[in-house]
Amino acid sequence: MTDAPIAARRSTTRTHHGDSFDDPYEWLRDKDSPDVIAHLEAENAHTDAETAHLAPLRETLFQEIKGRVQETDLSVPTRRGDWWYYSRTEEGAQYAIHCRAAAAPDDWTPPRLEPGVPVPGEVVLLDGNVEAEGQEFFSLGAFDTSDDATVLLWSTDFEGDELYTVRVRDLTTGETLPDEIPGTSSAFLTPDGTGVLYTTRDEAWRPDTLWLHRLGTDLSADVRLFHEPDEKFWLGAGITRSRKYLVIGVGSSITSEEYLVDLDGDLTAEPRLVWPRTEGVEYSFEHAVVDGEDRLYVLHNQDALDFELVSVAASDPQGERRVVIAHEPGRRLLGMDAFRDFATVEYRSEGLERVALLDYATDQLEEIPFDEPLYSAGVSGNPEWYSPFLRLGYTSFVTPGTVYELDLASRELVLRKQVAVLGGYSPDDYGQERAWATASDGTRVPISLVWKRSFGAPGAEVRPVHLYGYGSYEHSIDPGFSVARLSELDRGVIFAVAHVRGGGEMGRQWYEEGKLLHKRNTFTDFVACAEHLISTGVTSPEKLVAEGASAGGLLMGAVANLAPSSFAGILAGVPFVDALTTILDPSLPLTVIEWDEWGDPLHDPDVYAYMKSYSPYENVRGGVTYPRILAVTSLNDSRVLYVEPAKWVARLREVGASDVLLKCEMVAGHGGVSGRYNSWKERAFELAWILDVLGLAGD
């Protein structure tokens, strides 16, 4: 072991509700301080030194990942108007190249493009590698074309802070127009291509204002179309698939409100309210034309915990509601997509995503069947109001990403593309199943597992396990394929996902039982899953590594305090481990918005006490043997600030945790480094650390 950096203690006292907390590492928040940068660089140097012995393994893992990927490849083309749009990658290039080719009239079957074979009539719209030239970080945000396909809009972020600069190109001449809009959150073109609709953020990083910019005019002339003053609500905007309405939506974690503007009228006209906001009521809508009448299909949770779908007249959305899909406890309606002749409904039942067709005339649902016991499926890549095909994305733990199209006439599911996995991969070599742990309150918690069959089924002998968790915002960790994960599975590791409360896997109630004053259920559920895997002989504490990122990083910090002896190692990505400090400060990015998820400790002493009881930073304690810990963060992360893991690691070292590492990307954001090769190297670094903890670094 090399000597770890020891952060100086500089006392800062925080007092709320009569409780004082001395925070000696709060000084690390000053991102512009040379002392802070020097400390982070020292942490990186220490991590480099402590992991230097893993360099050969990291290179091996990187080459394994790279060797399984078809580096020169193309996406399945998507038809929009008279063009097929697609992206492609080239061997050795970090970023995708976005292209299009002309479509023949009435030809809805996507052309079969072969990797490395030139596409006839290809037009390169945007080369991400050219855009990223000379930049340490590159993220493509918006990407849109006008309805007549003559104007291109795109936006870029070179810092990782998710503030994008919009640019526009005339596709008939190839000229990039002088219009340039910095500091945007989202952006898209007006259908006629003469204007840009974009959102900006307030000082707390909250998207709060929608603007209209007319091409060729000065930014000072941009028109503010809508502003949301309530600091608990964020703003978004888009255009219906029918191209009839501009939709402006505002929402908090528990309440939403939406407005309509006719696209064939004056965009600066007063937006028309769909439903007024009601505390605790969430809704969204889709526009459809049924029997010649404009209808809005509204998905909502008013007196319907798992949501119901109703239809209202677009001319009078607050008028009579006709129930289309009634609320059914345990069947969580997730979303609807309206097309000219039908709609699709996505919902979750028995822990799995489902997709069904909705008949406008009968309100009947026709579920699209899939064969695997664990899978993820959803509607994606369908921009057109009419198409004879419905495109679907599909994957599982053993099935690579797959694009299907449902022939709407024959109901045949047509395979358009499956991601190639090189090196002789066969899904038959791997198994997947669902197990169930029992939480301390008797709740059954699902665990998904995937493993390589040649090592035997889970429970046949004690095996190394990599257990992943999240458990917040009703976000579900659904079955999905990972090329990088194969490097673990092929070394005998079982990968598992703990579907803990706070996520959405088992419906809205599952989420409600893992938020606010029930948040500890998220942490105890994860510990119960670990204990189940240990007690059933699947693994042992010495062979168990946990991983979570963002709010899942909070989970990692909490379980490190709750059950340190149950894990050999914990990998925390961009971890929300100083939760109470952050949620107490409304000046920080997104804090006020987060009160619906965590509670408001600034004004509510009960919430303050409850959060203080589990926030990882405050609950690090001496006399505990902590597992090995690796925290990974990014200096420019605007969602979970780098200071949280920096303080957490400093505190862990203070109480004697002997093997704690911090890796801070100095030019990156919440999603980590940019570029696919850089991302593979980053994951190889993390996997090498995991395998080292599991005693498999020599394999």
XYZ file of C-alpha atoms in Angstrom:
699
model
C 0.000 0.000 0.000
C 1.196 3.502 -0.817
C 0.372 6.376 1.503
C -3.132 7.652 0.796
C -3.812 11.392 0.539
C -5.092 12.766 3.816
C -7.467 15.687 3.401
C -6.938 18.561 5.806
C -9.641 19.093 8.418
C -11.153 22.578 8.207
C -14.089 22.840 10.539
C -17.419 23.974 9.106
C -20.480 23.782 11.330
C -23.925 23.174 9.866
C -26.909 23.752 12.165
C -30.510 22.830 11.392
C -33.481 22.121 13.666
C -31.294 22.471 16.745
C -28.792 19.898 15.494
C -25.212 20.895 14.763
C -22.930 18.866 12.534
C -19.233 19.563 12.172
C -18.193 18.975 8.569
C -14.395 19.079 8.320
C -14.235 18.327 4.587
C -16.793 20.768 3.177
C -13.894 22.898 1.892
C -13.466 20.328 -0.885
C -16.554 21.835 -2.545
C -14.589 24.788 -3.940
C -13.919 23.516 -7.443
C -11.845 26.599 -8.313
C -9.483 26.188 -5.373
C -5.937 25.068 -6.264
C -5.914 23.090 -3.003
C -8.990 21.114 -4.092
C -7.590 20.364 -7.535
C -4.271 19.329 -5.990
C -6.092 16.995 -3.600
C -8.085 15.378 -6.422
C -4.936 14.937 -8.486
C -3.234 13.349 -5.476
C -6.188 10.973 -5.121
C -5.843 10.014 -8.788
C -2.118 9.454 -8.407
C -2.742 7.261 -5.361
C -5.370 5.236 -7.229
C -3.002 4.843 -10.177
C -0.274 3.560 -7.860
C -2.578 1.178 -5.976
C -3.952 -0.303 -9.196
C -0.716 -0.343 -11.200
C -0.439 -4.109 -10.746
C -3.730 -4.472 -12.624
C -2.453 -2.766 -15.779
C -1.937 -6.056 -17.688
C -5.411 -7.244 -16.692
C -6.945 -3.918 -17.703
C -5.359 -4.208 -21.114
C -6.567 -7.801 -21.430
C -10.107 -6.799 -20.504
C -10.052 -3.848 -22.898
C -8.922 -6.097 -25.725
C -11.623 -8.636 -24.807
C -14.320 -5.966 -24.953
C -12.945 -4.491 -28.155
C -12.541 -7.945 -29.674
C -16.229 -8.773 -29.185
C -17.456 -5.572 -30.832
C -17.980 -5.187 -34.550
C -16.220 -1.854 -34.664
C -17.329 -0.946 -38.174
C -21.092 -1.198 -38.036
C -24.390 0.484 -38.917
C -27.720 1.008 -37.206
C -30.991 -0.079 -38.760
C -32.162 2.808 -40.979
C -35.249 4.694 -39.812
C -37.548 6.264 -42.364
C -38.589 9.871 -41.895
C -40.189 11.562 -44.846
C -38.325 10.726 -48.046
C -35.108 9.641 -46.331
C -33.620 6.715 -44.446
C -31.642 7.976 -41.444
C -28.954 5.871 -39.793
C -25.650 6.089 -37.947
C -22.498 4.126 -38.473
C -19.206 3.552 -36.722
C -15.755 2.967 -38.140
C -12.930 0.940 -36.664
C -10.633 3.180 -34.655
C -13.109 6.065 -34.447
C -14.519 7.110 -31.066
C -17.853 8.530 -32.203
C -20.717 7.752 -34.552
C -21.216 9.225 -38.022
C -24.815 10.266 -38.711
C -26.041 9.787 -42.266
C -29.034 9.477 -44.551
C -29.914 8.046 -47.949
C -32.920 8.635 -50.180
C -35.918 6.324 -49.773
C -37.959 4.990 -52.656
C -41.649 5.986 -52.589
C -43.812 3.600 -50.554
C -40.783 1.484 -49.565
C -41.048 0.904 -45.829
C -38.648 -2.029 -45.569
C -35.361 -0.646 -44.224
C -32.423 -1.292 -46.549
C -30.069 -3.985 -45.317
C -26.759 -2.215 -44.855
C -23.548 -4.201 -44.585
C -20.688 -3.056 -42.347
C -17.802 -1.659 -44.347
C -19.774 -1.579 -47.610
C -20.404 1.944 -48.991
C -24.057 2.941 -48.916
C -25.328 4.108 -52.321
C -26.334 7.760 -52.222
C -25.119 8.265 -48.647
C -25.151 11.810 -47.302
C -23.090 12.408 -44.168
C -25.038 14.801 -41.966
C -22.716 14.953 -38.958
C -19.449 13.199 -38.127
C -19.039 13.053 -34.357
C -15.300 12.515 -34.771
C -14.945 15.798 -36.666
C -17.050 17.600 -34.060
C -14.919 16.171 -31.235
C -11.578 16.981 -32.831
C -9.292 18.709 -30.347
C -11.730 18.173 -27.449
C -11.111 16.026 -24.365
C -14.850 15.483 -23.974
C -17.677 15.403 -26.499
C -21.380 14.741 -26.132
C -23.970 15.083 -28.875
C -27.240 16.429 -27.500
C -30.041 17.389 -29.888
C -30.122 16.071 -33.457
C -33.078 17.045 -35.640
C -34.072 17.808 -39.227
C -36.901 19.910 -40.591
C -39.929 18.153 -42.076
C -38.776 18.992 -45.608
C -35.293 17.617 -44.767
C -33.482 20.830 -45.765
C -32.293 21.995 -42.339
C -30.212 20.167 -39.712
C -29.962 21.110 -36.035
C -27.478 19.636 -33.590
C -26.046 20.574 -30.198
C -22.771 19.751 -28.454
C -21.304 19.700 -24.954
C -17.515 19.811 -24.560
C -17.410 20.001 -20.755
C -19.703 17.282 -19.435
C -21.957 19.748 -17.612
C -24.937 19.054 -19.914
C -25.125 22.609 -21.218
C -25.266 22.403 -25.001
C -24.506 24.815 -27.818
C -26.966 24.619 -30.723
C -25.875 24.929 -34.343
C -27.839 24.779 -37.594
C -26.893 23.755 -41.126
C -28.569 24.339 -44.486
C -28.549 20.869 -46.036
C -29.191 22.148 -49.554
C -25.945 24.153 -49.585
C -23.987 22.465 -46.793
C -23.480 25.858 -45.150
C -23.413 26.100 -41.361
C -25.562 29.100 -40.511
C -24.326 31.864 -38.209
C -27.121 31.096 -35.718
C -25.476 29.685 -32.580
C -27.291 29.263 -29.263
C -25.164 28.492 -26.187
C -26.301 27.229 -22.796
C -29.293 25.159 -23.896
C -30.796 22.148 -22.197
C -32.772 20.759 -25.163
C -33.568 21.967 -28.672
C -35.471 21.041 -31.835
C -36.538 22.677 -35.084
C -39.941 24.028 -35.916
C -41.462 21.674 -38.513
C -40.929 24.188 -41.322
C -37.261 24.569 -40.392
C -37.416 28.348 -39.976
C -37.019 28.387 -36.213
C -35.436 26.705 -33.211
C -37.354 25.851 -30.056
C -35.003 25.487 -27.107
C -34.991 25.359 -23.320
C -32.608 27.027 -20.899
C -31.842 26.458 -17.230
C -31.895 28.645 -14.155
C -29.031 29.036 -11.695
C -30.025 25.787 -9.982
C -29.578 23.916 -13.291
C -33.373 23.494 -13.655
C -34.797 23.712 -17.218
C -37.336 26.495 -16.716
C -37.848 28.490 -19.932
C -38.853 27.706 -23.529
C -37.658 30.048 -26.272
C -38.288 30.531 -29.992
C -35.403 31.630 -32.186
C -36.055 32.529 -35.813
C -33.119 31.638 -38.057
C -31.230 34.647 -39.312
C -32.199 36.876 -36.378
C -30.163 37.997 -33.391
C -30.512 36.000 -30.166
C -31.663 39.153 -28.420
C -34.858 38.942 -30.484
C -35.697 35.419 -29.304
C -39.205 35.105 -27.921
C -39.853 33.599 -24.504
C -42.782 31.259 -25.090
C -43.127 29.825 -21.593
C -41.514 30.171 -18.182
C -42.051 27.959 -15.137
C -41.391 29.995 -11.967
C -41.959 27.241 -9.402
C -38.498 25.969 -8.454
C -39.877 22.458 -7.803
C -40.898 22.028 -11.447
C -38.787 21.484 -14.551
C -39.837 22.190 -18.122
C -39.697 20.199 -21.344
C -41.175 20.518 -24.815
C -41.734 18.477 -27.949
C -43.938 17.936 -30.982
C -46.625 15.273 -31.312
C -46.026 12.500 -33.824
C -49.027 13.809 -35.752
C -47.116 17.117 -36.195
C -50.241 18.967 -35.080
C -49.251 20.290 -31.657
C -46.321 21.741 -29.799
C -46.452 20.230 -26.308
C -45.079 22.109 -23.302
C -44.798 20.051 -20.155
C -43.805 20.995 -16.616
C -43.429 18.542 -13.806
C -41.992 17.629 -10.455
C -41.373 14.074 -9.282
C -45.024 13.752 -8.289
C -47.008 16.394 -10.202
C -47.301 17.381 -13.863
C -49.061 19.891 -16.085
C -49.133 20.099 -19.888
C -50.060 22.656 -22.528
C -50.852 22.645 -26.255
C -49.999 25.079 -29.030
C -51.327 24.550 -32.570
C -48.371 24.236 -34.922
C -50.336 25.607 -37.874
C -51.051 28.796 -35.919
C -49.041 31.390 -34.061
C -46.376 29.723 -31.913
C -46.308 32.759 -29.667
C -50.021 32.396 -28.875
C -51.082 31.620 -25.308
C -50.607 27.867 -24.715
C -53.801 25.920 -24.020
C -53.871 24.045 -20.694
C -54.717 20.344 -20.832
C -55.296 19.629 -17.126
C -54.408 21.993 -14.272
C -51.735 20.769 -11.908
C -52.957 18.932 -8.852
C -50.461 17.987 -6.156
C -49.613 14.305 -6.532
C -51.226 13.834 -9.944
C -48.967 12.925 -12.840
C -50.151 12.759 -16.422
C -48.963 12.743 -20.015
C -50.863 12.562 -23.271
C -50.715 11.548 -26.915
C -52.692 13.016 -29.803
C -54.779 10.718 -31.998
C -57.458 11.195 -34.627
C -60.385 8.834 -34.039
C -63.364 8.866 -36.390
C -62.217 12.232 -37.683
C -62.027 13.843 -34.224
C -58.863 15.083 -32.515
C -58.561 13.179 -29.240
C -56.026 13.261 -26.425
C -55.216 9.953 -24.761
C -54.188 10.886 -21.230
C -52.228 8.532 -18.993
C -52.687 9.589 -15.366
C -52.616 8.425 -11.751
C -55.496 10.385 -10.228
C -57.115 7.841 -7.895
C -55.193 5.212 -9.872
C -51.882 4.264 -8.238
C -50.651 2.227 -11.224
C -52.214 4.679 -13.724
C -55.159 4.499 -16.093
C -55.663 5.687 -19.674
C -58.540 7.971 -20.628
C -59.584 9.744 -23.814
C -60.739 13.383 -23.965
C -61.621 15.758 -26.769
C -58.635 17.870 -27.818
C -60.987 20.826 -28.116
C -62.131 20.380 -24.487
C -59.494 18.365 -22.621
C -60.978 19.173 -19.223
C -64.362 17.904 -20.310
C -65.751 14.382 -20.286
C -63.225 11.579 -19.742
C -63.775 8.194 -21.351
C -61.862 5.362 -19.672
C -59.861 3.398 -22.232
C -57.739 1.211 -19.933
C -58.992 1.037 -16.377
C -56.637 1.034 -13.419
C -55.539 -2.461 -12.439
C -53.412 -2.805 -9.296
C -50.072 -4.428 -10.103
C -50.208 -3.533 -13.808
C -48.198 -0.316 -14.013
C -49.036 1.571 -17.215
C -45.800 3.197 -18.368
C -46.549 5.000 -21.599
C -48.482 5.244 -24.836
C -47.483 6.036 -28.419
C -50.210 7.148 -30.818
C -50.054 6.466 -34.544
C -52.532 7.137 -37.331
C -54.361 3.823 -37.174
C -53.507 2.402 -33.748
C -51.576 3.037 -30.563
C -49.099 1.112 -28.479
C -49.192 0.796 -24.704
C -46.198 -0.182 -22.603
C -46.758 -1.481 -19.119
C -45.083 -3.502 -16.410
C -46.538 -6.670 -14.956
C -44.906 -9.337 -12.775
C -41.657 -7.391 -12.919
C -41.348 -7.390 -16.729
C -41.969 -4.822 -19.444
C -44.859 -5.583 -21.800
C -45.845 -4.023 -25.124
C -49.347 -4.174 -26.573
C -51.265 -2.744 -29.522
C -54.347 -0.673 -28.708
C -57.305 -0.703 -31.087
C -58.906 2.761 -31.216
C -62.316 1.335 -32.081
C -62.563 -1.355 -29.400
C -60.046 -0.253 -26.712
C -58.735 -3.822 -26.779
C -55.103 -4.596 -25.975
C -53.142 -7.158 -27.981
C -49.904 -8.034 -26.200
C -46.822 -8.762 -28.302
C -45.352 -12.030 -26.988
C -41.672 -12.747 -26.319
C -40.173 -16.115 -25.457
C -37.527 -15.518 -22.782
C -38.421 -15.571 -19.069
C -36.406 -12.380 -18.445
C -36.196 -9.643 -21.066
C -36.630 -5.949 -21.845
C -38.731 -4.698 -24.750
C -40.054 -1.341 -25.857
C -41.268 0.759 -28.746
C -38.483 2.833 -30.318
C -37.484 4.430 -33.610
C -40.956 5.197 -34.988
C -41.033 8.890 -35.985
C -43.705 8.599 -38.679
C -47.444 9.079 -38.132
C -48.077 6.192 -40.546
C -45.994 3.083 -41.192
C -46.950 -0.516 -42.002
C -44.338 -1.621 -39.458
C -43.858 -1.006 -35.740
C -40.239 -0.962 -34.603
C -39.302 -2.525 -31.270
C -36.110 -2.794 -29.266
C -35.441 -6.047 -27.410
C -32.699 -7.491 -25.213
C -32.090 -9.820 -22.288
C -29.144 -10.821 -20.125
C -28.129 -13.334 -22.806
C -29.611 -11.794 -25.982
C -27.693 -8.885 -27.544
C -29.575 -5.725 -28.481
C -32.109 -6.624 -31.142
C -34.299 -4.588 -33.486
C -37.591 -6.151 -34.507
C -40.340 -4.783 -36.678
C -43.883 -5.986 -36.264
C -45.648 -6.333 -39.602
C -48.969 -4.777 -38.681
C -50.850 -6.651 -41.422
C -49.593 -10.165 -40.681
C -48.567 -9.634 -37.021
C -45.242 -11.284 -37.896
C -42.257 -10.182 -35.831
C -39.449 -9.529 -38.340
C -35.821 -9.494 -37.199
C -34.079 -6.450 -38.648
C -30.784 -6.591 -36.755
C -29.108 -8.087 -33.735
C -25.888 -6.611 -32.401
C -23.050 -8.863 -33.473
C -20.930 -10.312 -30.676
C -17.642 -11.549 -32.100
C -15.466 -14.312 -30.756
C -17.902 -17.216 -30.957
C -20.525 -15.977 -28.508
C -23.519 -18.271 -28.036
C -26.455 -17.361 -25.767
C -26.905 -21.069 -25.041
C -23.664 -20.976 -23.026
C -25.281 -18.705 -20.437
C -28.210 -19.051 -18.063
C -30.538 -16.507 -16.501
C -33.133 -16.828 -13.785
C -34.973 -14.914 -11.095
C -34.621 -15.635 -7.382
C -36.436 -14.048 -4.448
C -35.060 -12.738 -1.166
C -37.172 -11.968 1.877
C -36.748 -8.516 3.400
C -36.885 -7.886 7.135
C -40.554 -6.845 6.894
C -41.479 -9.995 4.961
C -41.523 -8.392 1.503
C -40.263 -10.640 -1.304
C -37.554 -8.888 -3.316
C -36.655 -10.167 -6.807
C -33.067 -10.873 -7.813
C -32.077 -11.462 -11.434
C -29.033 -13.651 -12.086
C -26.975 -14.481 -15.165
C -24.022 -16.891 -15.320
C -21.984 -19.095 -17.619
C -23.366 -22.620 -17.582
C -19.987 -24.359 -17.715
C -19.300 -23.206 -14.138
C -22.497 -24.770 -12.830
C -25.826 -23.317 -11.760
C -26.025 -20.774 -8.911
C -25.952 -22.579 -5.581
C -24.106 -25.656 -6.828
C -20.989 -24.285 -5.163
C -19.898 -20.996 -3.652
C -19.062 -18.637 -6.505
C -17.965 -15.011 -6.879
C -20.938 -12.675 -7.353
C -21.186 -9.122 -8.665
C -24.411 -7.655 -7.228
C -25.805 -4.474 -8.787
C -28.478 -2.153 -7.376
C -30.163 1.215 -7.855
C -33.574 1.692 -6.213
C -34.691 5.316 -6.742
C -36.950 7.490 -8.913
C -39.076 4.468 -9.928
C -36.253 3.583 -12.304
C -36.107 -0.119 -13.106
C -32.914 -2.067 -13.760
C -34.289 -4.345 -16.448
C -32.541 -7.318 -18.064
C -30.029 -6.132 -20.618
C -27.030 -7.475 -22.496
C -23.489 -6.273 -21.848
C -20.445 -7.162 -23.909
C -18.152 -6.060 -21.080
C -19.993 -8.287 -18.601
C -18.959 -11.386 -20.569
C -15.420 -10.915 -19.279
C -16.750 -11.497 -15.760
C -19.067 -14.353 -16.644
C -16.345 -16.150 -18.579
C -14.191 -16.088 -15.432
C -16.889 -17.714 -13.332
C -18.538 -14.616 -11.849
C -22.314 -14.600 -11.403
C -23.831 -11.205 -12.186
C -26.947 -10.334 -10.191
C -29.344 -7.414 -9.962
C -31.187 -6.680 -6.722
C -34.537 -5.142 -7.730
C -34.956 -3.226 -4.483
C -37.804 -0.966 -3.437
C -37.521 2.591 -4.663
C -37.240 1.269 -8.206
C -40.215 0.557 -10.424
C -39.823 -3.135 -11.180
C -42.908 -4.220 -9.238
C -45.202 -1.241 -9.856
C -45.799 2.166 -8.335
C -46.270 0.846 -4.798
C -42.767 -0.657 -5.022
C -41.461 2.843 -5.660
C -43.561 4.466 -2.931
C -42.179 2.020 -0.368
C -38.605 3.071 -1.141
C -38.742 6.873 -1.053
C -39.158 9.719 1.444
C -39.598 8.313 4.972
C -39.465 4.745 3.604
C -36.041 5.148 1.964
C -34.278 2.762 4.312
C -36.219 -0.089 2.671
C -34.006 0.386 -0.386
C -30.902 -0.303 1.673
C -32.253 -3.145 3.790
C -33.694 -4.822 0.681
C -30.237 -4.818 -0.905
C -28.683 -6.282 2.232
C -31.443 -8.930 2.283
C -30.583 -9.848 -1.315
C -26.902 -10.187 -0.397
C -27.772 -12.311 2.639
C -30.046 -14.504 0.511
C -27.244 -15.195 -1.957
C -24.928 -16.030 0.939
C -27.376 -18.205 2.913
C -28.372 -20.237 -0.166
C -24.754 -21.055 -0.967
C -24.541 -18.982 -4.121
C -21.683 -16.922 -2.728
C -19.930 -15.842 0.471
C -19.027 -12.423 1.858
C -15.440 -12.944 0.696
C -16.685 -13.473 -2.859
C -19.304 -10.729 -3.092
C -18.812 -7.294 -4.682
C -21.580 -4.677 -4.798
C -21.964 -1.910 -7.380
C -24.277 1.062 -7.841
C -24.094 4.472 -9.485
C -25.612 7.905 -8.837
C -28.587 7.271 -6.516
C -27.324 3.685 -6.615
C -24.082 5.105 -5.229
C -26.080 6.334 -2.244
C -27.242 2.741 -1.884
C -23.614 1.601 -1.901
C -22.615 4.087 0.778
C -25.578 3.113 2.942
C -24.962 -0.645 2.762
C -21.256 -0.093 3.482
C -22.381 1.330 6.820
C -25.238 -1.127 7.402
C -23.531 -4.392 6.506
C -19.807 -3.884 5.874
C -18.975 -7.512 6.663
C -21.311 -8.809 3.946
C -19.162 -7.525 1.087
C -15.573 -7.926 -0.036
C -15.745 -4.789 -2.133
C -18.018 -1.913 -3.124
C -17.824 0.034 -6.387
C -19.653 3.381 -6.152
C -20.046 5.341 -9.394
C -20.740 9.104 -9.217
C -22.186 8.336 -5.760
C -24.786 10.489 -4.020
C -23.151 9.873 -0.645
C -23.436 13.334 0.911
C -27.172 13.400 0.380
C -28.207 15.422 3.410
C -25.756 18.271 2.766
C -26.945 18.500 -0.834
C -30.668 18.313 -0.155
C -30.336 20.973 2.567
C -28.972 23.529 0.102
C -31.579 24.876 -2.337
C -28.910 26.838 -4.201
C -27.298 23.641 -5.454
C -28.273 22.183 -8.841
C -31.626 20.380 -8.792
C -31.955 20.295 -4.977
C -35.482 21.721 -4.675
C -36.722 19.389 -7.407
C -35.342 16.481 -5.380
C -37.454 17.232 -2.301
C -40.324 15.173 -3.753
C -38.027 12.148 -3.841
C -36.146 12.471 -0.548
C -38.181 14.916 1.487
C -37.399 18.493 2.535
C -34.912 18.380 5.425
C -34.479 22.143 5.299
C -37.994 22.807 6.592
C -39.073 19.471 8.094
C -37.188 18.265 11.213
C -38.526 14.721 10.827
C -37.124 14.473 7.307
C -33.857 15.970 8.520
C -33.525 13.373 11.278
C -34.475 10.532 8.957
C -32.026 11.512 6.231
C -29.270 12.018 8.775
C -29.893 8.463 9.984
C -28.910 6.973 6.622
C -26.860 9.536 4.667
C -23.551 7.686 4.099
C -21.184 10.540 4.873
C -22.708 11.301 8.273
C -22.849 7.623 9.234
C -19.282 6.555 8.549
C -18.065 5.294 11.911
C -14.924 4.124 13.597
C -14.329 0.600 14.862
C -15.728 -0.886 11.650
C -13.837 -2.990 9.141
C -15.036 -1.561 5.836
C -14.735 -3.573 2.638
C -12.496 -2.419 -0.178
C -14.085 0.622 -1.808
C -13.593 2.286 -5.190
C -15.431 5.561 -5.796
C -15.494 6.966 -9.324
C -16.587 10.533 -10.060
C -16.257 13.381 -12.583
C -15.184 16.945 -11.930
C -17.861 18.480 -14.167
C -20.765 16.310 -13.055
C -23.744 18.656 -12.593
C -26.033 16.027 -11.053
C -23.906 14.510 -8.291
C -21.048 16.866 -7.523
C -17.542 15.400 -7.247
C -17.319 16.768 -3.708
C -19.651 14.095 -2.362
C -17.378 11.088 -2.974
C -14.305 13.226 -2.202
C -15.658 13.992 1.277
C -16.875 10.429 1.781
C -13.468 8.948 0.960
C -11.751 11.456 3.256
C -14.073 10.491 6.104
C -13.577 6.753 5.506
C -9.828 7.221 5.669
C -10.180 9.229 8.864
C -11.845 6.306 10.672
C -9.204 3.870 9.443
C -10.694 2.283 6.314
C -7.575 0.767 4.872
C -8.339 0.258 1.186
C -10.408 3.131 -0.194
C -9.720 4.643 -3.609
C -11.072 7.699 -5.412
C -10.845 8.136 -9.178
C -11.922 11.547 -10.475
C -12.205 12.183 -14.203
C -11.024 15.749 -14.600
C -12.865 16.343 -17.907
C -16.168 14.469 -17.822
C -19.750 14.596 -16.578
C -22.339 12.380 -14.909
C -22.020 9.701 -17.573
C -18.243 9.490 -17.281
C -15.757 9.787 -20.099
C -16.861 10.217 -23.699
C -15.959 8.107 -26.719
C -16.547 4.388 -27.008
C -12.895 3.331 -26.685
C -12.451 5.583 -23.666
C -15.619 4.119 -22.151
C -14.381 0.573 -22.722
C -11.058 1.439 -21.050
C -12.930 2.960 -18.118
C -15.057 -0.160 -17.716
C -11.958 -2.349 -18.036
C -10.440 -0.376 -15.143
C -13.518 -1.020 -12.986
C -13.799 -4.684 -13.945
C -10.110 -5.259 -13.193
C -10.656 -3.833 -9.716
C -13.741 -6.035 -9.203
C -11.890 -9.164 -10.338
C -8.969 -8.275 -8.072
C -11.327 -8.002 -5.081
C -12.849 -11.361 -6.023
C -9.420 -13.002 -6.218
C -9.643 -13.492 -9.985
C -7.103 -10.949 -11.172
C -4.766 -13.721 -12.258
C -7.396 -15.539 -14.316
